[in-house]
Amino acid sequence: MLQLCASDIRSRLQQLPQGDLDVLFSNIDDIIKVNSRFLHDLQETASKEEEQVQLVGNIFLEFQEELEQVYKVYCASYDQALLLVDTYRKEPELQRHIQGIVEAVVPQAGSSGLSFLLVIPLQRITRYPLLLQKILENTVPDASAYPVLQRAVSALQDVNTNINEYKMRKEVASKYTKVEQLTLRERLARINTHTLSKKTTRLSQLLKQEAGLIPRTEDKEFDDLEERFQWVSLCVTELKNNVAAYLDNLQAFLYFRPHEYNLDIPEGPAVQYCNLARDLHLEAFLKFKQRLEGLVWQPLCSLAKALLGPQNLIKKRLDKLLDFGRVEEKLLEVGSVTYQEEAARHTYQALNSLLVAELPQFNQLVMQWLGQILCTFVTLQRDLAKQVLQRAEGSMAQLPHHHVPEPAFRKLVEDALGRTSNQLRSFQETFEKVQPPPTTQPLLPGSERQVQALLSRYGPGKLYQVTSNISGTGTLDLTLPRGQIVAILQNKDTKGNSGRWLVDTGGHRGYVPAGKLQLYHVVPSAEELRRQAGLNKDPRCLTPEPSPALVPSIPTVNQVIAAYPFVARSSHEVSLQAGQPVTILEAQDKKGNPEWSLVEVNGQRGYVPSGFLARARSPVLWGWSLPS
């Protein structure tokens, strides 16, 4: 009958998912193997009638462990198989198909269908103690086979007891290994007085243990297994994170495609390299990425997911351990416990027994799985390197230095990299020596008198200019527009914060962010420039040609250059680039303010700050000249 279940019926139910078939028939193949050997040994006792009863008892004792191992696995999944059968009954067409297959192979199954076949292994293992007990009752107590039969009856009863306990532990474990993703609202909905009472009692028990008021229940065997499990879980997590980072870097590497750029080099090593890079990107690297995801990443994710159940089970064991300790304490004080407390006690014992029994096997399987994943990863790397070398052989033979020995080629590459490095270093040093021109914001209209007052009071080293609009948020903070000139009174606030400076605007004092201030470069006014020019025209001495100077107002010179860049803020202004030729149309604005000049730049007219303009260089060579 078992052979029919395992071969004929299962082969005809291939339309069912493989997962369903695994649950329905579980480890029935292992049961058939054990029972085949068991039957063979029983049949051999038929020729020894005088010793047959004793031999039968010895055979049951020999197969005790094997029978327990195979039948407890089947019995543990039996309830889940019945749930699947009930699910099939809700689909009439599928149920008729399954019923027809079962009745064609096993007519005596009747309307029970699959249920009739699935219960056969359970009936067999439970009948063995009854059969042995019947033989024992019909055996003379003085016979030599009697004690053997007694041990066999006791052994088979223990087998059934152990199977029931294993099934109960599995049921408890299946209840707590489920990992549910609940929202906060769903979690709150599950809270009631019972759960609050349990949580409070456990917390109280834990605090008593931590304070040393009650002894802590210790289990050295489980603690060692849990430590090993946590170490294995950490290995899986770290490897998963590393593989994820590797895949990200590989994706970034594949995103860069140098062979798609037009190098404007019609032939030579560059073309050969582009062809090789194109070949590797389109085939070798993409195939490697696909194999890496399928053979390394996905198994690693499945392994990490498999760890969630045991992790949740270990966490629940800790909660049940607190319940167990409380029940044991009450049992010592009172001598009796309630039904619920006894159930909690048994739940802890079931969880602890299951974990102690299965964690070693689980840890070993995870380590084997990890080893296989690592071996696969190394193999993929080796295959990729081999494939790249094979594809590169043809291109390498066409390179100009393919005939050079490896040491000489290494020296050649090092020399080329050294020269390139020196060139980059020289360029960096030259680049760092070039200082950018100071960026000075234009003065606000009408603020020249205020600037002169601050300059005369604090000196040029204390003057700073606001680079962007400042909106004060505190009682002592100032609100200042962009371009405002202020004098620094203190470079920190009263709390020692160097990010807020105390400044004077000429009318108000307060704090502003230090990051929005830059040192103001005082530009000489037109009168100062004319005064300096008058000193240079002293007829009693020869003077060199003056260097270009910034002029806020140039009434006599029409062609100047922009000393600093300027960005127009309205349609009345015009933008400037440093060094750009500028034609001055009027050296003042419509109100006669010389701080703004009307200019023409590239055919556009508008106002610019006069301080941003400088005289153009004289075409005359530098040297000494007589004053006119």
XYZ file of C-alpha atoms in Angstrom:
628
model
C 0.000 0.000 0.000
C 2.811 2.414 0.847
C 4.495 1.560 -2.459
C 1.320 2.564 -4.280
C 1.227 5.908 -2.459
C 4.870 6.649 -3.154
C 5.035 5.664 -6.804
C 1.772 5.256 -8.692
C -0.488 7.819 -7.006
C 2.179 10.477 -6.547
C 3.262 10.207 -10.173
C -0.355 10.761 -11.328
C -0.750 13.878 -9.177
C 1.974 15.860 -10.940
C -0.495 18.669 -11.725
C -0.291 19.627 -8.036
C 2.519 21.998 -7.002
C 5.723 20.302 -5.891
C 5.390 21.943 -2.490
C 1.985 20.303 -1.990
C 3.354 16.886 -2.970
C 6.208 17.286 -0.475
C 3.725 18.011 2.318
C 1.270 15.248 1.344
C 3.781 12.428 1.041
C 6.453 13.898 3.346
C 9.244 11.318 3.925
C 7.220 8.308 2.845
C 10.190 7.085 0.782
C 12.276 6.796 3.962
C 9.422 4.926 5.679
C 9.272 2.460 2.794
C 13.032 1.819 2.938
C 13.015 1.173 6.691
C 9.898 -1.025 6.517
C 11.322 -3.015 3.599
C 14.392 -3.981 5.616
C 12.192 -4.546 8.676
C 9.916 -6.883 6.708
C 12.878 -8.745 5.240
C 14.291 -9.469 8.695
C 10.888 -10.618 9.973
C 10.450 -12.997 7.022
C 13.809 -14.614 7.745
C 12.563 -15.663 11.208
C 9.893 -17.928 9.639
C 12.408 -20.734 9.172
C 13.336 -20.681 12.864
C 10.097 -21.573 14.580
C 11.607 -22.343 17.981
C 13.399 -18.997 18.281
C 10.987 -16.941 16.160
C 9.275 -15.060 19.010
C 12.587 -14.053 20.568
C 13.989 -13.038 17.183
C 10.913 -10.905 16.487
C 11.405 -9.063 19.783
C 15.083 -8.476 19.012
C 14.229 -7.126 15.535
C 11.830 -4.583 17.048
C 14.546 -3.504 19.470
C 17.069 -3.148 16.631
C 14.710 -0.996 14.540
C 13.479 1.111 17.480
C 15.527 4.244 16.682
C 15.015 4.059 12.913
C 11.273 3.644 13.251
C 11.090 6.617 15.614
C 13.166 8.847 13.352
C 11.166 8.265 10.165
C 7.681 8.130 11.678
C 8.027 11.265 13.832
C 8.808 13.344 10.740
C 5.776 11.983 8.920
C 3.470 12.421 11.917
C 4.625 16.009 12.459
C 3.505 17.005 8.942
C 0.322 14.902 8.953
C -1.967 17.713 10.163
C -0.664 20.060 7.481
C -1.344 17.374 4.857
C -4.952 17.092 6.055
C -5.347 20.860 5.694
C -4.275 20.549 2.058
C -6.810 17.747 1.491
C -9.569 19.960 2.936
C -8.461 22.745 0.585
C -8.781 20.427 -2.437
C -12.323 19.499 -1.411
C -13.348 23.131 -1.859
C -12.493 22.845 -5.570
C -14.959 20.298 -7.045
C -13.127 19.730 -10.313
C -9.762 19.148 -8.657
C -11.372 16.937 -5.982
C -13.022 14.734 -8.649
C -9.712 14.364 -10.453
C -7.839 13.348 -7.268
C -10.662 10.993 -6.188
C -10.624 9.285 -9.579
C -6.873 8.660 -9.370
C -7.089 7.228 -5.827
C -10.075 4.950 -6.613
C -8.370 3.672 -9.797
C -5.268 2.605 -7.845
C -6.832 1.713 -4.457
C -10.540 0.836 -4.888
C -10.960 0.107 -1.163
C -10.167 3.770 -0.357
C -13.783 4.676 -1.127
C -14.921 8.243 -0.559
C -12.094 8.930 1.896
C -9.682 9.338 -0.988
C -6.319 10.721 -0.013
C -7.175 10.726 3.683
C -7.412 6.920 3.599
C -3.875 6.638 2.233
C -2.271 9.308 4.412
C -3.387 7.716 7.669
C -1.897 4.268 6.880
C 1.635 5.034 8.243
C 0.124 6.403 11.480
C -1.994 3.306 11.980
C 0.974 1.013 11.432
C 3.330 2.534 14.015
C 0.573 2.714 16.645
C -0.365 -0.977 16.141
C 3.127 -2.331 16.803
C 2.917 -2.035 20.640
C -0.542 -3.676 20.598
C 0.704 -6.580 18.456
C 3.729 -7.111 20.683
C 1.530 -6.905 23.787
C -0.722 -9.605 22.296
C 2.284 -11.841 21.621
C 3.551 -11.233 25.167
C 0.199 -12.228 26.659
C 0.351 -15.532 24.757
C 3.935 -16.255 25.806
C 4.782 -18.298 28.881
C 6.551 -16.107 31.479
C 9.231 -18.772 31.905
C 10.132 -18.660 28.196
C 13.446 -17.119 27.160
C 11.601 -14.812 24.746
C 9.432 -13.284 27.486
C 11.916 -10.609 28.775
C 12.837 -9.745 25.213
C 9.185 -9.182 24.356
C 8.757 -7.065 27.485
C 11.602 -4.808 26.412
C 10.207 -4.648 22.878
C 6.749 -3.629 24.132
C 8.247 -0.954 26.343
C 10.502 0.261 23.499
C 7.629 0.592 21.011
C 5.514 2.367 23.620
C 8.392 4.810 24.122
C 8.583 5.267 20.359
C 4.931 6.289 20.178
C 5.319 8.526 23.227
C 8.353 10.254 21.715
C 6.538 10.688 18.409
C 3.601 12.360 20.184
C 5.931 14.652 22.133
C 7.832 15.554 18.969
C 4.559 16.299 17.199
C 3.456 18.498 20.106
C 6.783 20.386 20.088
C 6.474 20.913 16.352
C 2.973 22.306 16.771
C 4.200 24.726 19.450
C 7.150 25.720 17.297
C 4.963 26.300 14.222
C 2.865 28.658 16.320
C 5.834 30.827 17.308
C 8.060 30.599 14.219
C 5.602 32.596 12.100
C 7.049 36.035 11.398
C 4.203 38.495 10.955
C 4.659 41.974 9.509
C 2.108 43.944 11.504
C 1.442 47.657 11.396
C 1.370 49.733 14.557
C -2.426 49.839 14.461
C -2.642 46.038 14.198
C -0.227 45.630 17.085
C -2.251 48.009 19.238
C -5.445 46.153 18.320
C -4.003 42.951 19.781
C -3.345 44.496 23.171
C -5.816 43.461 25.868
C -5.839 42.942 29.620
C -4.515 39.392 29.272
C -1.476 40.402 27.202
C -0.770 43.353 29.496
C -0.908 41.049 32.503
C 1.514 38.587 30.884
C 3.947 41.341 29.860
C 3.847 42.886 33.346
C 4.443 39.545 35.057
C 7.380 38.736 32.767
C 8.914 42.155 33.332
C 8.580 41.739 37.076
C 10.198 38.287 36.881
C 13.058 39.668 34.785
C 13.700 42.549 37.181
C 13.799 40.156 40.118
C 16.383 38.023 38.337
C 18.494 41.019 37.414
C 18.369 42.287 41.002
C 19.370 38.872 42.354
C 16.173 38.425 44.355
C 15.443 35.088 42.686
C 17.873 32.649 41.008
C 18.162 32.720 37.239
C 17.257 29.510 35.423
C 20.373 28.477 33.523
C 20.776 25.922 30.774
C 24.441 25.609 29.769
C 23.678 23.324 26.835
C 21.146 25.697 25.323
C 23.290 28.774 26.004
C 26.169 27.237 24.031
C 23.857 26.335 21.162
C 22.318 29.818 21.111
C 25.765 31.447 21.068
C 26.725 29.259 18.135
C 23.475 30.119 16.346
C 23.962 33.851 16.863
C 27.485 33.571 15.481
C 26.203 31.695 12.422
C 23.457 34.310 11.915
C 26.055 37.082 12.071
C 28.129 35.317 9.413
C 25.106 35.071 7.121
C 24.191 38.729 7.649
C 27.728 39.981 7.025
C 28.117 37.868 3.903
C 24.763 39.078 2.588
C 25.761 42.717 3.145
C 29.129 42.157 1.444
C 27.554 40.448 -1.566
C 24.999 43.275 -1.816
C 27.825 45.842 -1.853
C 29.680 43.746 -4.436
C 26.601 43.696 -6.684
C 26.200 47.465 -6.334
C 29.827 48.033 -7.308
C 29.475 45.593 -10.193
C 26.411 47.504 -11.411
C 28.346 50.784 -11.199
C 31.201 49.189 -13.117
C 28.868 47.978 -15.869
C 27.274 51.432 -16.063
C 30.604 52.880 -17.212
C 31.056 51.964 -20.886
C 34.293 53.441 -22.268
C 33.869 51.619 -25.575
C 30.806 53.749 -26.404
C 32.799 57.010 -26.387
C 34.099 58.365 -29.673
C 37.852 58.697 -29.110
C 38.467 59.942 -32.652
C 41.295 57.383 -32.973
C 40.808 55.394 -36.192
C 43.242 52.561 -35.370
C 45.771 51.283 -32.889
C 45.628 49.860 -29.348
C 42.719 52.135 -28.374
C 40.476 50.522 -30.992
C 41.537 47.050 -29.886
C 40.784 47.923 -26.278
C 37.330 49.274 -27.192
C 36.512 46.071 -29.074
C 37.625 43.955 -26.126
C 35.703 46.125 -23.631
C 32.571 45.934 -25.775
C 32.842 42.148 -25.978
C 33.318 41.784 -22.207
C 30.496 44.175 -21.309
C 27.955 42.599 -23.632
C 28.709 38.964 -22.800
C 31.201 38.036 -20.075
C 30.300 40.564 -17.407
C 26.538 40.381 -17.942
C 26.586 36.586 -17.800
C 28.715 36.731 -14.657
C 26.228 39.112 -13.022
C 23.291 36.849 -13.866
C 25.053 33.763 -12.488
C 26.102 35.667 -9.380
C 22.528 36.718 -8.650
C 21.099 33.259 -9.311
C 23.745 31.070 -7.652
C 24.950 33.294 -4.790
C 22.601 36.165 -4.004
C 19.258 34.344 -4.148
C 20.422 31.324 -2.067
C 21.940 33.757 0.433
C 18.634 35.635 0.727
C 16.786 32.330 1.217
C 19.266 31.341 3.916
C 18.809 34.675 5.701
C 15.043 34.216 5.525
C 15.346 30.703 6.985
C 17.031 32.191 10.061
C 13.969 34.253 10.981
C 11.978 31.302 12.309
C 14.647 30.035 14.773
C 15.396 33.611 15.833
C 11.747 34.180 16.696
C 11.611 30.802 18.435
C 14.627 31.670 20.620
C 13.014 34.986 21.512
C 9.754 33.240 22.489
C 11.718 30.724 24.552
C 13.061 33.596 26.656
C 9.488 34.780 27.345
C 8.363 31.255 28.180
C 11.408 30.807 30.426
C 10.231 33.732 32.542
C 6.782 32.109 32.760
C 8.398 28.785 33.655
C 10.451 30.371 36.432
C 7.358 32.021 37.917
C 5.397 28.734 37.807
C 8.273 26.807 39.410
C 8.494 29.437 42.144
C 4.759 29.163 42.816
C 4.965 25.367 42.754
C 7.574 25.437 45.507
C 5.587 27.888 47.626
C 2.029 26.614 47.173
C 2.512 23.078 45.883
C -0.016 23.385 43.027
C -0.602 25.460 39.903
C -3.538 26.221 37.637
C -4.219 24.544 34.315
C -3.004 27.588 32.371
C 0.199 27.734 34.399
C 0.823 24.033 33.824
C 0.276 24.604 30.085
C 2.816 27.451 30.134
C 5.267 25.152 31.912
C 4.838 22.460 29.279
C 5.146 25.013 26.475
C 8.561 26.095 27.717
C 9.706 22.497 28.079
C 8.524 21.724 24.548
C 10.295 24.765 23.070
C 13.480 24.108 24.984
C 13.551 20.410 24.034
C 12.935 21.199 20.381
C 15.671 23.845 20.243
C 18.203 21.684 22.057
C 17.439 18.805 19.709
C 17.394 20.681 16.407
C 19.679 23.719 16.795
C 22.873 21.624 16.375
C 21.581 20.189 13.105
C 20.383 23.596 11.956
C 23.728 25.245 12.737
C 25.555 22.511 10.867
C 23.281 22.803 7.821
C 23.682 26.594 7.739
C 27.479 26.268 7.858
C 27.376 23.747 5.010
C 25.107 26.063 3.030
C 27.447 28.989 3.668
C 30.415 26.930 2.561
C 28.660 25.985 -0.681
C 27.757 29.615 -1.367
C 31.345 30.747 -0.797
C 32.706 27.960 -3.009
C 30.238 28.973 -5.723
C 31.299 32.612 -5.442
C 34.987 31.681 -5.768
C 34.219 29.419 -8.731
C 32.315 32.208 -10.494
C 35.247 34.582 -9.957
C 37.680 32.024 -11.339
C 35.482 31.327 -14.373
C 35.204 35.051 -15.066
C 38.974 35.552 -14.903
C 39.540 32.560 -17.182
C 36.941 33.791 -19.671
C 38.384 37.331 -19.719
C 41.908 36.015 -20.313
C 40.694 33.807 -23.160
C 38.881 36.683 -24.825
C 41.833 39.022 -24.326
C 44.463 36.709 -25.830
C 43.722 37.759 -29.407
C 43.717 41.473 -28.574
C 46.840 41.227 -26.434
C 48.784 39.682 -29.293
C 48.130 42.796 -31.396
C 49.334 45.272 -28.775
C 52.724 46.962 -29.417
C 54.366 45.549 -26.258
C 53.017 41.992 -26.336
C 56.509 40.584 -26.947
C 58.023 42.374 -23.922
C 58.687 40.082 -20.913
C 56.475 40.637 -17.888
C 59.165 42.279 -15.657
C 60.151 44.686 -18.438
C 56.496 45.438 -19.209
C 55.826 46.091 -15.512
C 58.804 48.501 -15.461
C 57.487 50.194 -18.610
C 54.044 50.699 -17.042
C 55.539 51.998 -13.785
C 57.678 54.531 -15.669
C 54.696 55.742 -17.700
C 52.575 56.079 -14.576
C 55.415 57.906 -12.815
C 55.735 60.464 -15.623
C 51.990 60.999 -15.652
C 51.977 61.404 -11.895
C 54.745 64.012 -12.053
C 52.840 65.952 -14.711
C 49.684 65.912 -12.587
C 51.629 66.996 -9.513
C 53.251 69.855 -11.437
C 49.891 70.946 -12.798
C 48.403 70.825 -9.287
C 51.183 72.953 -7.841
C 50.823 75.505 -10.638
C 47.070 75.555 -10.255
C 47.267 76.107 -6.501
C 49.598 79.093 -6.932
C 47.038 80.965 -9.030
C 44.835 82.855 -6.614
C 41.286 83.677 -7.714
C 40.449 87.377 -7.914
C 38.691 88.773 -4.860
C 34.930 88.845 -5.235
C 33.584 92.078 -3.913
C 29.884 92.778 -3.911
C 28.796 96.202 -5.180
C 28.078 98.816 -2.559
C 24.504 99.732 -1.907
C 23.539 103.114 -3.408
C 24.094 105.959 -0.943
C 26.265 103.905 1.446
C 29.624 105.504 0.610
C 29.381 107.972 3.522
C 28.562 105.151 5.933
C 31.548 103.141 4.668
C 33.856 106.129 5.143
C 32.580 106.522 8.708
C 33.243 102.871 9.518
C 36.618 103.050 7.806
C 37.731 106.070 9.785
C 36.507 104.561 13.046
C 37.660 100.922 12.779
C 40.207 100.849 9.938
C 40.207 98.729 6.741
C 41.087 95.466 8.511
C 37.794 95.404 10.411
C 35.453 96.025 7.471
C 33.480 93.090 6.040
C 30.818 92.877 3.355
C 27.584 90.813 3.459
C 27.644 88.202 0.666
C 23.941 87.280 0.805
C 20.771 88.543 2.453
C 20.606 87.911 6.212
C 17.317 87.536 8.060
C 17.661 87.857 11.803
C 15.800 85.278 13.890
C 16.790 86.278 17.448
C 16.373 89.440 19.450
C 20.039 90.418 19.003
C 20.326 89.244 15.362
C 20.491 91.789 12.537
C 18.644 91.723 9.234
C 21.015 92.952 6.516
C 20.821 93.119 2.708
C 23.444 91.713 0.371
C 26.340 94.170 -0.156
C 26.022 95.882 3.260
C 29.366 96.951 4.818
C 29.823 96.251 8.527
C 32.645 96.495 11.046
C 33.595 93.481 13.189
C 33.507 94.123 16.920
C 33.985 90.536 18.147
C 34.449 87.239 16.256
C 32.227 85.181 18.621
C 29.069 85.601 20.655
C 28.691 85.633 24.450
C 28.588 81.812 24.553
C 31.873 81.490 22.667
C 30.246 80.455 19.379
C 32.627 81.541 16.603
C 29.879 81.079 13.999
C 28.136 84.313 15.122
C 30.009 87.627 15.003
C 29.141 90.900 16.713
C 29.129 93.681 14.077
C 28.451 97.399 13.781
C 26.549 98.737 10.759
C 27.201 102.333 11.662
C 23.772 102.658 13.232
C 22.958 99.284 14.839
C 24.912 96.553 16.536
C 24.052 92.865 16.617
C 25.004 89.337 15.604
C 25.219 87.925 12.079
C 26.376 84.514 10.704
C 30.141 84.530 10.107
C 29.729 82.425 6.976
C 27.910 85.259 5.196
C 30.705 87.795 5.626
C 33.870 88.359 3.630
C 36.671 90.847 4.047
C 35.957 94.107 2.230
C 38.683 95.404 -0.083
C 38.628 99.191 0.173
C 38.613 100.769 -3.293
C 40.113 104.267 -3.539
C 37.699 106.984 -4.555
C 38.064 109.190 -7.628
C 39.457 112.094 -5.575
C 42.141 109.850 -4.087
C 43.089 108.577 -7.519
C 43.351 112.151 -8.867
C 45.369 113.162 -5.830
C 47.712 110.228 -6.360
C 47.946 111.133 -10.035
C 48.838 114.722 -9.087
C 51.648 113.509 -6.839
C 53.004 111.380 -9.648
C 53.170 114.471 -11.917
C 55.713 116.228 -9.686
C 58.139 117.899 -12.198
C 61.048 117.506 -9.810
C 61.310 113.704 -10.207
C 60.948 110.994 -12.723
C 58.254 108.446 -11.941
C 57.464 105.073 -13.472
C 54.190 104.501 -15.249
C 51.477 103.787 -12.669
C 50.012 100.297 -12.572
C 46.372 99.843 -13.486
C 44.148 101.091 -10.689
C 40.500 100.617 -9.926
C 38.412 103.733 -10.593
C 34.877 104.148 -9.344
C 34.335 107.172 -11.592
C 36.267 107.930 -14.786
C 34.962 111.075 -16.400
C 37.780 111.475 -18.918
C 38.364 107.883 -20.024
C 35.689 106.133 -22.055
C 37.348 102.741 -22.679
C 38.022 100.645 -19.525
C 37.945 96.989 -18.513
C 35.941 95.083 -15.906
C 38.128 94.320 -12.889
C 35.636 91.895 -11.316
C 32.646 89.906 -12.542
C 29.225 91.398 -11.870
C 25.774 89.806 -12.242
C 22.907 92.116 -13.185
C 20.051 92.097 -10.703
C 17.515 94.083 -12.733
C 16.825 95.231 -16.274
C 18.596 98.558 -15.526
C 21.906 96.790 -14.904
C 24.227 94.844 -17.193
C 26.435 91.835 -16.344
C 30.240 91.920 -16.558
C 32.996 89.341 -16.933
C 36.443 89.964 -15.467
C 38.748 91.454 -18.124
C 35.893 92.350 -20.466
C 36.243 95.666 -22.412
C 33.694 98.256 -21.287
C 32.734 101.620 -22.769
C 31.675 104.266 -20.250
C 28.780 106.389 -21.459
C 28.166 108.339 -18.237
C 30.341 108.204 -15.100
C 27.345 108.609 -12.798
C 23.724 107.633 -12.515
C 20.735 109.897 -13.154
C 20.905 111.280 -9.620
C 24.544 112.208 -10.014
C 25.845 109.343 -7.834
C 29.403 108.484 -9.063
C 29.266 105.018 -7.484
C 27.272 103.759 -10.491
C 28.256 104.238 -14.153
C 26.232 103.872 -17.329
C 28.244 101.589 -19.657
C 27.915 99.672 -22.900
C 29.052 96.016 -23.091
C 28.642 93.880 -26.209
C 25.963 96.211 -27.500
C 24.011 96.228 -24.219
C 23.614 99.281 -22.024
C 23.081 99.405 -18.295
C 24.475 100.462 -14.935
C 27.388 98.753 -13.186
C 29.264 99.614 -9.951
C 32.048 102.100 -10.730
C 34.308 100.180 -8.310
C 34.204 97.215 -10.642
C 35.933 99.141 -13.472
C 39.650 99.691 -14.076
C 41.709 101.605 -16.616
C 42.868 99.589 -19.578
C 46.602 98.916 -19.839
C 48.557 101.475 -21.844
C 50.037 100.099 -25.055
C 53.281 102.000 -24.251
C 56.070 99.814 -22.926
C 56.900 100.040 -19.241
C 59.823 102.347 -18.444
C 60.771 105.829 -17.354
C 59.252 108.898 -19.006
C 59.537 112.613 -18.538
C 56.533 114.392 -17.025
C 54.646 116.654 -19.383
